[in-house]
mmCIF file of C-alpha atoms in Angstrom:
data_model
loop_
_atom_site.group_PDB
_atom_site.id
_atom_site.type_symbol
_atom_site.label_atom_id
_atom_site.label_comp_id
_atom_site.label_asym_id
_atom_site.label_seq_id
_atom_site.Cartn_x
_atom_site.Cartn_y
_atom_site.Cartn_z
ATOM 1 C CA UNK Z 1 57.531 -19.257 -50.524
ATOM 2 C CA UNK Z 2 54.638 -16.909 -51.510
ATOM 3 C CA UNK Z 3 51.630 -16.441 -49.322
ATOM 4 C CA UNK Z 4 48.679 -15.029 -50.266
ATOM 5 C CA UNK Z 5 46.579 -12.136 -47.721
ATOM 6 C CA UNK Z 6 45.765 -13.962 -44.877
ATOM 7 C CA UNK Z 7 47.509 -17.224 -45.443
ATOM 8 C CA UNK Z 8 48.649 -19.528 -42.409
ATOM 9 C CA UNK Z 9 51.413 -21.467 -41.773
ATOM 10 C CA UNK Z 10 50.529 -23.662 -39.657
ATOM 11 C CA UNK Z 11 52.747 -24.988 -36.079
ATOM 12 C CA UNK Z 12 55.510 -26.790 -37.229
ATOM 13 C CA UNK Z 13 58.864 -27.890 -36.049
ATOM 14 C CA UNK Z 14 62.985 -28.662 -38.178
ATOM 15 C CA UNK Z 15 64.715 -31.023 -37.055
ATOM 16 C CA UNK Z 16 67.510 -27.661 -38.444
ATOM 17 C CA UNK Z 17 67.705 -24.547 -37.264
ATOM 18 C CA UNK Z 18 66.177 -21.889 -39.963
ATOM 19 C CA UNK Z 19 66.533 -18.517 -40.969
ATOM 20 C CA UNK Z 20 63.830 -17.030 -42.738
ATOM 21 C CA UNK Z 21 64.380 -13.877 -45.112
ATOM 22 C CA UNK Z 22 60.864 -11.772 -45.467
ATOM 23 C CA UNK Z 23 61.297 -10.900 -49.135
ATOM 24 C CA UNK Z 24 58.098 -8.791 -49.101
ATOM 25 C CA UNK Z 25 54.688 -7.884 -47.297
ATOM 26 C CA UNK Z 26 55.004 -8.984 -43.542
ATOM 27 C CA UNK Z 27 54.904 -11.924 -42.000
ATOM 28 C CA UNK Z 28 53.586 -12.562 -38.425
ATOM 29 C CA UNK Z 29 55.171 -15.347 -36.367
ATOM 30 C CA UNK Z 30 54.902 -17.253 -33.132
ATOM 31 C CA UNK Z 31 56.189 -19.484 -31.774
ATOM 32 C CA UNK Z 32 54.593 -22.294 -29.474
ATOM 33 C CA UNK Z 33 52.558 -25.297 -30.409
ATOM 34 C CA UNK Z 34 49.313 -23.479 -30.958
ATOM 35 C CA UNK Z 35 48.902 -20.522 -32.810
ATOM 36 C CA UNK Z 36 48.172 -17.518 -30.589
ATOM 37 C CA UNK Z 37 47.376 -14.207 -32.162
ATOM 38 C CA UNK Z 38 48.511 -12.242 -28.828
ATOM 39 C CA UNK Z 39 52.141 -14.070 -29.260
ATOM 40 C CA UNK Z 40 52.628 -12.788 -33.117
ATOM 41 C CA UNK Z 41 55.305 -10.490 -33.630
ATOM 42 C CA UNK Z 42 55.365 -8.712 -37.041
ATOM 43 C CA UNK Z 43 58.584 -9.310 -39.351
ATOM 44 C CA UNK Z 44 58.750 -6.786 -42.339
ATOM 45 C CA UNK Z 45 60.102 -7.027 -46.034
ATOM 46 C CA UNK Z 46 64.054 -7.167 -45.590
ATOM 47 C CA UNK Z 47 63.728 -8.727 -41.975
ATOM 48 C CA UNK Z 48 65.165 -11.930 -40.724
ATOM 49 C CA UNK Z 49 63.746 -14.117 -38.178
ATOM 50 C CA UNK Z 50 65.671 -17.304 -36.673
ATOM 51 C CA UNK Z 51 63.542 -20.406 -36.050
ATOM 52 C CA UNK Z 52 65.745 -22.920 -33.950
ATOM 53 C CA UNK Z 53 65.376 -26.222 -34.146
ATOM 54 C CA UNK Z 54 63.338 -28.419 -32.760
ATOM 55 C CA UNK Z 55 61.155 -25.545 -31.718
ATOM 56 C CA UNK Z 56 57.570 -25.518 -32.940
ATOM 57 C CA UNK Z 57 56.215 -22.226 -34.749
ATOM 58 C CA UNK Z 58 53.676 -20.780 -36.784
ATOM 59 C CA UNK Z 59 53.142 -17.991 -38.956
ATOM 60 C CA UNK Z 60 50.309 -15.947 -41.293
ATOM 61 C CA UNK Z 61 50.024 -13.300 -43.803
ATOM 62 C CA UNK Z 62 47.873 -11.533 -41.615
ATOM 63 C CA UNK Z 63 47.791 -7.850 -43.883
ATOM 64 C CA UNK Z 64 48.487 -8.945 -47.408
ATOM 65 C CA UNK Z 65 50.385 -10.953 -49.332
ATOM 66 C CA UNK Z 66 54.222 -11.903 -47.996
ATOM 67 C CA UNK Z 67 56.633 -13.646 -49.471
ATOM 68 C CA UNK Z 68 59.852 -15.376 -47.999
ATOM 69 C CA UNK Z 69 62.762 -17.696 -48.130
ATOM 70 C CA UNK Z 70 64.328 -20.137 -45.717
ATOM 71 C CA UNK Z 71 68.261 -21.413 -45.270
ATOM 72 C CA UNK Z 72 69.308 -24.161 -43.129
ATOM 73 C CA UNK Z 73 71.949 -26.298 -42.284
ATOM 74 C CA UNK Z 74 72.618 -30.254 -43.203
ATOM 75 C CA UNK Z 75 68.887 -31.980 -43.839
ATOM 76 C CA UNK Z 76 65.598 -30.842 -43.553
ATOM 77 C CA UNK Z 77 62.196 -31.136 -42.963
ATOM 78 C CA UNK Z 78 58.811 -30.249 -41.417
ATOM 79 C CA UNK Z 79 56.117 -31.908 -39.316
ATOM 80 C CA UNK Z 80 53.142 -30.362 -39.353
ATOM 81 C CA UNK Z 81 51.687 -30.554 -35.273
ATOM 82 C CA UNK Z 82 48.191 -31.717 -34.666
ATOM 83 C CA UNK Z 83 45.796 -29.342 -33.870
#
């Protein structure tokens, strides 16, 4: 997945558990069901980040562009939470 500077990713949950591989840039990520800025922790290029399932988070491109890829386990999917 490629994000461009400043892109979101908006809260979201897996019904999987999902690591996340920050192929470049960084990627700032929280976790919660809204997205708060004070909660982001910064994950650099060659930096994994677990995102367990069932557990709603969020992240941005905050300082350029990022890029990434995610592995799971058995099926996926996301669901997007309301705002």
């Amino acid at each position: 997945m490629r994000l461009a500077s400043g892109g979101p990713i908006p809260p979201h949950i897996h019904p999987d558990e999902h690591y996340v591989t920050v192929l470049s840039g960084t990627i700032h990520v929280g976790f919660g069901d809204t997205i708060d800025e004070a909660r982001l922790v910064a994950v650099p290029a060659g930096a994994i980040y677990v995102a367990p399932a069932g557990v709603a988070h969020y992240g941005w491109a905050r300082n350029g562009a990022a890029e990434y890829q995610e592995a799971g386990v058995g099926s996926t999917a996301s669901r997007i939470l309301p705002r």
